[in-house]
Amino acid sequence: HTHTHTHTHTQVPLAPMSTYTVRDVLRYSGPSKSLRLLYVCGRSSGAPAQTKVDALCLLRESLVNDTLNVHMYKATFARGKEIEDDVVDAADQRCPVDEDWVRETTEKASTQLRLLESNLQHSKTTLQKSHILSTYRSLAAHHLSAGSTVDALKCYLRSRDFVGGVSEMGTMCLDVVTTSVHLRNYQHVAGYCTKFERTGDMKDVVVEAKIKCCKGLALMSEGKYREAGSCFAYLPPATVLGDHFSSVLLADDVALYGSLLCLATMPRSTLSSLTSSPSFKSYLSLLPHASDALTSFCKCKYGPCLASISAMRDRMLYDAHLGPHAAKLIGMVREKCVVSYFGPYSDCRLSSIAETVGITVDEAEEVCARLARSGDLRARLDLRAGVLREVGGGSKPGRKARDLAEDFLVQSEATMMRMSLLKAGFL
């Protein structure tokens, strides 16, 4: 029940700085495209004003051309709401309200809804489960197009009683999970992911991959970053998922989410195995900066690692799912780079840390002070000398290096003593 409207707006000219971000959002479909564009032009994204105006105009065009969502369309013209007034004013100059579309679409949506509800009643009188199930899904698709996501979820939930076989059960779970993602109802997402794992068709790798992606989004929303990273890092190859899940995310989103979450939470040994995993590499190949970030960290090249992450910063911040967590995760990676760099040393100049990690000396001082207070760095700052010094016997890598050196000296002296005794004939 896709709605194609004849009153199409002209193509929106995009500001150069926002072209990449907005074009990327246009690759999504269904409610995901609308919600992502709404996030970019909203107050919380931190996008430049011109980017927000571009996103708002594209959102209006998308709603007119691809949906029946009159409610969201009207909301994009509202003042004092989620979008700043000056952004709304600027967008109004480029893409004013289409009253004809509002009137025609309201009537069309109402007619379609009456027809679908009539079909549902007729299906129930036939007592054919497959027919009832199909009608519920059609009704849910209509509600999604009209922006009634809660009603769509109700239809999918009511269809449970008419599901037959594990394949249909898997599809039903996926429908509930994806709709719950649009609603940000992550508790529901987790519940139906578990239900799928118990009763769904685990041989259907495509449905399983999509369910796992939604589970990763739910875990990320709860701040369970390591578990979320595992969901994205251990999916089937990108050819399985492809862009067939654009209603929620794209294959290169898997690389973006997985690389940042894993970098922030997993040890170097695990990251090294991921960079050589054929499955995850198939996703990383779609987003070279993510691949470079992982590879650079594994090679102890912390500056290039953070530079690769910085190159993806706008995309991270403008992503409706990752955006609220991006700054925190980037900070976790930066701190991890500092800890890893300092590990082998007993003391280190802040200027060296700053240069190697690719941050300013002031930022290095701030990061080191925070890590020392939290106990992640067993060190103290000597601000007068501009040096970070270990305390309490040093870090684990440093102690291990000294222990190995002492063992080597003991073994070398014992070997030389034995050779001397053999030469003197005592042995």
Coordinates of C-alpha atoms in Angstrom, one line a residue:
H1 CA 0.0 0.0 0.0
T2 CA 2.7 2.4 -1.0
H3 CA 1.4 5.9 -1.8
T4 CA 2.8 7.8 -4.7
H5 CA 1.8 11.4 -4.9
T6 CA 1.6 13.5 -8.0
H7 CA 2.4 16.9 -6.3
T8 CA 6.1 16.1 -6.1
H9 CA 8.4 18.8 -4.8
T10 CA 11.5 19.7 -6.8
Q11 CA 14.8 18.1 -5.8
V12 CA 16.2 19.9 -2.7
P13 CA 19.6 21.5 -3.4
L14 CA 21.9 20.4 -0.6
A15 CA 24.6 22.4 1.2
P16 CA 28.1 20.9 0.3
M17 CA 28.9 20.1 4.0
S18 CA 25.8 18.0 4.4
T19 CA 25.7 16.1 1.1
Y20 CA 27.4 13.0 2.4
T21 CA 25.3 12.7 5.6
V22 CA 21.9 13.4 4.0
R23 CA 22.6 11.2 0.9
D24 CA 23.5 8.4 3.3
V25 CA 20.1 8.7 5.1
L26 CA 18.3 8.6 1.8
R27 CA 19.4 5.0 1.4
Y28 CA 17.1 3.8 4.2
S29 CA 13.4 2.9 3.7
G30 CA 10.1 3.0 5.5
P31 CA 9.8 4.5 9.0
S32 CA 13.6 4.3 9.5
K33 CA 14.3 6.9 6.8
S34 CA 11.7 9.3 8.3
L35 CA 13.0 8.8 11.8
R36 CA 16.6 9.2 10.9
L37 CA 15.9 12.4 8.9
L38 CA 13.9 13.7 11.9
Y39 CA 16.8 13.0 14.2
V40 CA 19.3 14.9 12.0
C41 CA 17.0 18.0 11.8
G42 CA 16.1 17.8 15.5
R43 CA 17.5 19.7 18.4
S44 CA 19.7 16.9 19.8
S45 CA 21.8 15.9 16.7
G46 CA 24.2 18.9 16.9
A47 CA 24.2 19.2 13.1
P48 CA 24.9 22.6 11.5
A49 CA 21.8 24.7 10.8
Q50 CA 22.1 24.2 7.0
T51 CA 22.3 20.5 7.4
K52 CA 19.2 20.5 9.5
V53 CA 17.3 22.5 6.9
D54 CA 18.4 20.1 4.2
A55 CA 17.3 17.2 6.3
L56 CA 13.9 18.8 7.1
C57 CA 13.1 19.5 3.4
L58 CA 14.1 15.9 2.5
L59 CA 11.9 14.6 5.3
R60 CA 8.9 16.5 4.0
E61 CA 9.6 15.3 0.4
S62 CA 10.0 11.7 1.6
L63 CA 6.8 11.8 3.6
V64 CA 4.8 13.2 0.6
N65 CA 6.3 10.8 -2.0
D66 CA 6.5 7.6 -0.1
T67 CA 4.0 7.5 2.8
L68 CA 0.6 8.3 4.1
N69 CA 2.0 9.9 7.3
V70 CA 0.0 13.2 7.5
H71 CA 0.6 13.5 11.2
M72 CA 4.4 13.6 10.9
Y73 CA 4.2 15.9 7.9
K74 CA 2.2 18.4 9.8
A75 CA 4.6 18.1 12.8
T76 CA 7.5 19.2 10.6
F77 CA 5.8 22.6 10.3
A78 CA 5.2 23.0 14.0
R79 CA 7.0 25.7 16.1
G80 CA 8.4 25.3 19.5
K81 CA 8.6 21.5 19.2
E82 CA 11.4 19.1 18.4
I83 CA 12.9 21.2 15.6
E84 CA 14.2 24.7 16.1
D85 CA 12.0 27.5 14.9
D86 CA 14.7 29.0 12.6
V87 CA 15.2 25.7 10.9
V88 CA 11.4 25.4 10.3
D89 CA 11.3 28.9 9.0
A90 CA 14.2 28.3 6.6
A91 CA 12.6 25.0 5.4
D92 CA 9.3 26.7 4.8
Q93 CA 10.9 29.0 2.3
R94 CA 12.1 26.1 0.2
C95 CA 9.4 23.5 0.7
P96 CA 6.1 25.0 1.9
V97 CA 3.1 23.0 3.1
D98 CA 1.2 21.1 0.5
E99 CA -2.4 21.4 1.6
D100 CA -3.7 19.4 -1.4
W101 CA -1.6 16.5 -0.4
V102 CA -2.7 16.7 3.2
R103 CA -6.4 16.6 2.2
E104 CA -6.1 13.9 -0.4
T105 CA -3.9 11.7 1.7
T106 CA -6.1 11.9 4.7
E107 CA -9.0 10.8 2.6
K108 CA -7.0 8.0 0.9
A109 CA -5.7 6.7 4.2
S110 CA -9.2 6.6 5.7
T111 CA -10.6 4.8 2.7
Q112 CA -7.7 2.2 2.7
L113 CA -8.2 1.6 6.4
R114 CA -11.9 1.0 6.1
L115 CA -11.3 -1.5 3.3
L116 CA -8.6 -3.4 5.2
E117 CA -10.7 -3.6 8.3
S118 CA -13.5 -4.9 6.2
N119 CA -11.2 -7.5 4.7
L120 CA -10.1 -8.5 8.1
Q121 CA -13.6 -9.1 9.3
H122 CA -14.3 -11.1 6.2
S123 CA -11.2 -13.2 6.7
K124 CA -12.2 -14.0 10.3
T125 CA -15.5 -15.4 9.0
T126 CA -13.7 -17.8 6.7
L127 CA -11.6 -19.1 9.6
Q128 CA -8.6 -19.5 7.3
K129 CA -5.5 -18.8 9.4
S130 CA -3.3 -17.9 6.5
H131 CA -5.8 -15.4 5.1
I132 CA -6.3 -13.8 8.5
L133 CA -2.5 -13.6 9.0
S134 CA -2.0 -12.0 5.6
T135 CA -4.7 -9.4 6.3
Y136 CA -3.2 -8.5 9.7
R137 CA 0.1 -7.9 8.0
S138 CA -1.4 -5.7 5.3
L139 CA -3.2 -3.7 8.0
A140 CA 0.1 -3.3 9.9
A141 CA 1.8 -2.2 6.7
H142 CA -0.9 0.5 6.2
H143 CA -0.5 1.7 9.8
L144 CA 3.3 2.0 9.4
S145 CA 2.8 4.0 6.2
A146 CA 0.3 6.3 8.0
G147 CA 2.6 6.7 10.9
S148 CA 0.4 4.8 13.3
T149 CA 3.3 2.6 14.5
V150 CA 1.6 1.6 17.8
D151 CA -1.4 0.3 15.8
A152 CA 1.0 -1.6 13.5
L153 CA 2.6 -3.3 16.5
K154 CA -0.9 -4.3 17.8
C155 CA -1.7 -5.9 14.4
Y156 CA 1.5 -7.9 14.5
L157 CA 0.9 -9.0 18.0
R158 CA -2.7 -10.1 17.2
S159 CA -1.4 -12.1 14.3
R160 CA 0.4 -14.5 16.7
D161 CA -2.7 -16.6 17.1
F162 CA -2.8 -17.3 13.4
V163 CA 0.9 -18.2 12.8
G164 CA 1.6 -21.8 11.6
G165 CA 5.1 -23.3 11.5
V166 CA 8.5 -22.1 12.6
S167 CA 9.0 -20.0 9.5
E168 CA 5.9 -17.9 10.0
M169 CA 6.8 -17.6 13.7
G170 CA 10.2 -16.2 12.7
T171 CA 8.7 -13.7 10.4
M172 CA 6.2 -12.6 13.1
C173 CA 9.0 -12.2 15.6
L174 CA 10.9 -10.1 13.1
D175 CA 7.9 -7.9 12.4
V176 CA 7.3 -7.3 16.1
V177 CA 11.0 -6.6 16.7
T178 CA 11.5 -4.1 13.9
T179 CA 8.3 -2.2 14.7
S180 CA 9.4 -2.1 18.4
V181 CA 12.8 -0.6 17.2
H182 CA 10.9 2.2 15.5
L183 CA 9.0 2.8 18.7
R184 CA 12.3 2.6 20.7
N185 CA 10.5 -0.1 22.8
Y186 CA 13.7 -2.0 23.5
Q187 CA 12.2 -4.1 26.2
H188 CA 9.8 -5.6 23.6
V189 CA 12.7 -6.0 21.2
A190 CA 14.7 -8.1 23.8
G191 CA 11.6 -10.2 24.6
Y192 CA 10.9 -11.2 21.0
C193 CA 14.5 -11.7 20.2
T194 CA 14.5 -14.3 23.0
K195 CA 11.2 -15.8 21.7
F196 CA 12.7 -16.2 18.2
E197 CA 15.8 -17.9 19.6
R198 CA 13.4 -20.4 21.3
T199 CA 10.8 -21.0 18.6
G200 CA 11.9 -19.4 15.4
D201 CA 13.5 -21.0 12.3
M202 CA 17.2 -20.8 13.1
K203 CA 18.0 -22.2 9.6
D204 CA 16.8 -18.9 8.1
V205 CA 20.1 -17.0 8.3
V206 CA 18.6 -13.8 6.9
V207 CA 15.9 -13.5 9.5
E208 CA 18.4 -14.6 12.2
A209 CA 20.8 -11.9 11.1
K210 CA 18.1 -9.2 11.2
I211 CA 16.9 -10.3 14.6
K212 CA 20.5 -10.2 15.9
C213 CA 21.0 -6.6 14.5
C214 CA 17.9 -5.5 16.4
K215 CA 19.1 -7.2 19.6
G216 CA 22.4 -5.2 19.2
L217 CA 20.5 -2.0 18.9
A218 CA 18.5 -2.8 22.1
L219 CA 21.7 -3.7 24.0
M220 CA 23.4 -0.5 22.8
S221 CA 20.4 1.6 24.0
E222 CA 20.8 0.1 27.5
G223 CA 24.6 0.9 27.5
K224 CA 25.6 -2.8 27.3
Y225 CA 28.2 -1.9 24.7
R226 CA 30.3 -5.1 24.8
E227 CA 27.3 -7.4 24.3
A228 CA 26.0 -5.1 21.6
G229 CA 29.4 -5.2 19.8
S230 CA 29.3 -9.0 19.8
C231 CA 25.9 -8.9 18.1
F232 CA 27.2 -6.9 15.2
A233 CA 30.7 -8.5 15.1
Y234 CA 29.5 -12.1 14.7
L235 CA 26.9 -11.8 12.0
P236 CA 26.8 -13.9 8.8
P237 CA 28.7 -12.3 5.9
A238 CA 27.5 -9.0 4.4
T239 CA 26.2 -10.7 1.3
V240 CA 23.5 -12.4 3.5
L241 CA 22.2 -9.2 5.1
G242 CA 23.0 -6.8 2.2
D243 CA 20.7 -3.8 2.1
H244 CA 17.6 -6.0 2.5
F245 CA 17.1 -4.5 6.0
S246 CA 17.1 -0.9 5.0
S247 CA 13.9 -0.5 7.0
V248 CA 16.2 -0.6 10.1
L249 CA 19.9 -0.4 9.2
L250 CA 22.4 -1.0 6.3
A251 CA 25.3 -3.4 6.0
D252 CA 27.8 -0.6 6.5
D253 CA 26.0 0.4 9.7
V254 CA 27.1 -3.0 11.0
A255 CA 30.7 -2.1 10.3
L256 CA 30.2 1.3 12.0
Y257 CA 28.4 0.1 15.1
G258 CA 30.5 -3.1 15.4
S259 CA 33.9 -1.4 15.0
L260 CA 33.2 1.4 17.5
L261 CA 31.5 -0.8 20.1
C262 CA 34.3 -3.4 19.9
L263 CA 37.1 -0.9 20.0
A264 CA 35.6 0.7 23.1
T265 CA 35.1 -2.5 25.0
M266 CA 37.2 -5.5 23.7
P267 CA 40.8 -6.5 24.2
R268 CA 43.4 -6.3 21.4
S269 CA 43.5 -10.0 21.0
T270 CA 39.7 -10.1 20.2
L271 CA 40.0 -7.1 17.9
S272 CA 42.8 -8.9 16.0
S273 CA 40.7 -11.9 15.4
L274 CA 37.8 -9.7 14.2
T275 CA 40.1 -8.0 11.6
S276 CA 40.9 -11.5 10.2
S277 CA 37.4 -12.8 10.4
P278 CA 36.1 -13.2 6.8
S279 CA 32.5 -12.5 7.9
F280 CA 33.2 -9.2 9.7
K281 CA 35.8 -8.2 7.1
S282 CA 33.0 -8.3 4.5
Y283 CA 31.2 -5.5 6.5
L284 CA 34.4 -3.6 7.2
S285 CA 35.2 -3.5 3.4
L286 CA 32.0 -1.4 3.0
L287 CA 33.4 1.3 5.5
P288 CA 37.2 1.6 5.0
H289 CA 37.5 4.1 7.9
A290 CA 36.1 1.5 10.3
S291 CA 38.5 -1.1 9.0
D292 CA 41.4 1.3 9.3
A293 CA 40.5 2.2 12.9
L294 CA 40.5 -1.5 14.0
T295 CA 43.7 -2.3 12.1
S296 CA 45.6 0.7 13.4
F297 CA 44.7 0.0 17.0
C298 CA 45.8 -3.6 16.7
K299 CA 49.2 -2.3 15.3
C300 CA 49.5 0.1 18.2
K301 CA 49.0 3.1 15.8
Y302 CA 46.8 5.1 18.1
G303 CA 46.9 8.4 16.2
P304 CA 45.7 6.9 12.9
C305 CA 43.1 4.9 14.8
L306 CA 41.5 8.0 16.3
A307 CA 41.9 9.9 13.0
S308 CA 39.9 7.2 11.3
I309 CA 37.2 7.4 14.0
S310 CA 37.2 11.2 13.7
A311 CA 36.6 10.9 9.9
M312 CA 33.3 9.1 10.8
R313 CA 32.3 11.4 13.6
D314 CA 29.5 13.3 11.8
R315 CA 28.0 10.1 10.6
M316 CA 28.1 8.7 14.2
L317 CA 26.6 11.8 15.7
Y318 CA 23.8 12.1 13.1
D319 CA 22.9 8.4 13.4
A320 CA 19.5 8.1 15.3
H321 CA 20.7 4.9 17.1
L322 CA 24.4 5.6 17.6
G323 CA 24.2 9.4 18.0
P324 CA 23.2 9.4 21.7
H325 CA 26.1 7.1 22.6
A326 CA 28.8 8.3 20.0
A327 CA 30.6 10.9 22.2
K328 CA 30.8 8.5 25.1
L329 CA 32.1 5.6 22.9
I330 CA 34.7 7.9 21.2
G331 CA 35.9 9.0 24.6
M332 CA 36.2 5.3 25.7
V333 CA 38.3 4.5 22.7
R334 CA 40.5 7.6 23.3
E335 CA 41.1 6.5 26.9
K336 CA 41.8 3.0 25.8
C337 CA 44.5 4.3 23.4
V338 CA 46.1 6.3 26.2
V339 CA 46.1 3.3 28.6
S340 CA 47.6 1.0 25.9
Y341 CA 50.3 3.5 24.9
F342 CA 51.4 4.1 28.5
G343 CA 51.3 0.4 29.4
P344 CA 55.0 -0.5 28.8
Y345 CA 56.4 2.6 30.4
S346 CA 57.3 3.6 33.9
D347 CA 57.0 7.3 33.0
C348 CA 56.0 9.2 29.9
R349 CA 55.8 12.8 28.8
L350 CA 52.3 14.2 28.2
S351 CA 53.6 15.7 25.0
S352 CA 54.6 12.2 23.7
I353 CA 51.1 10.8 24.7
A354 CA 49.4 13.7 22.9
E355 CA 51.5 13.4 19.8
T356 CA 51.2 9.6 19.5
V357 CA 47.4 9.5 20.3
G358 CA 46.7 12.5 18.1
I359 CA 45.2 14.9 20.8
T360 CA 46.4 18.1 22.3
V361 CA 48.6 18.2 25.5
D362 CA 45.7 19.7 27.4
E363 CA 43.4 16.9 26.3
A364 CA 46.1 14.3 27.2
E365 CA 46.4 15.9 30.7
E366 CA 42.6 15.8 31.1
V367 CA 42.3 12.2 30.0
C368 CA 45.3 11.0 32.1
A369 CA 43.9 12.7 35.2
R370 CA 40.5 11.1 34.7
L371 CA 42.0 7.7 34.2
A372 CA 44.3 8.1 37.2
R373 CA 41.3 9.0 39.4
S374 CA 39.3 6.1 38.2
G375 CA 42.2 3.6 38.7
D376 CA 42.4 2.6 35.1
L377 CA 45.9 4.1 35.0
R378 CA 48.1 3.2 38.0
A379 CA 49.9 6.5 37.6
R380 CA 50.1 10.1 38.8
L381 CA 50.5 13.3 36.9
D382 CA 53.6 15.5 37.5
L383 CA 52.2 18.7 36.0
R384 CA 55.3 20.8 36.7
A385 CA 57.4 18.4 34.6
G386 CA 54.6 17.5 32.2
V387 CA 55.1 13.8 32.9
L388 CA 52.9 10.8 33.8
R389 CA 54.6 8.5 36.3
E390 CA 53.6 5.0 37.3
V391 CA 52.8 4.2 40.9
G392 CA 52.4 1.0 42.9
G393 CA 54.8 -1.1 40.9
G394 CA 53.7 0.0 37.5
S395 CA 51.3 -1.3 35.0
K396 CA 51.0 -5.0 34.2
P397 CA 52.9 -4.8 30.8
G398 CA 55.7 -3.0 32.5
R399 CA 56.0 -5.5 35.4
K400 CA 55.8 -8.4 32.9
A401 CA 58.7 -6.9 30.9
R402 CA 60.8 -6.5 34.0
D403 CA 60.0 -10.0 35.2
L404 CA 61.1 -11.4 31.8
A405 CA 64.3 -9.4 31.9
E406 CA 65.2 -10.6 35.4
D407 CA 64.4 -14.2 34.4
F408 CA 66.7 -13.9 31.4
L409 CA 69.5 -12.5 33.5
V410 CA 69.2 -15.4 36.0
Q411 CA 69.1 -18.0 33.3
S412 CA 72.1 -16.4 31.5
E413 CA 74.2 -16.4 34.6
A414 CA 73.3 -20.0 35.4
T415 CA 74.2 -21.1 31.8
M416 CA 77.6 -19.2 32.0
M417 CA 78.4 -20.8 35.4
R418 CA 77.6 -24.3 34.0
M419 CA 79.8 -23.7 30.9
S420 CA 82.7 -22.6 33.3
L421 CA 82.3 -25.7 35.4
L422 CA 82.3 -27.9 32.4
K423 CA 85.4 -26.2 31.1
A424 CA 87.2 -26.7 34.4
G425 CA 86.2 -30.3 34.5
F426 CA 84.1 -30.2 37.6
L427 CA 81.1 -31.6 35.8

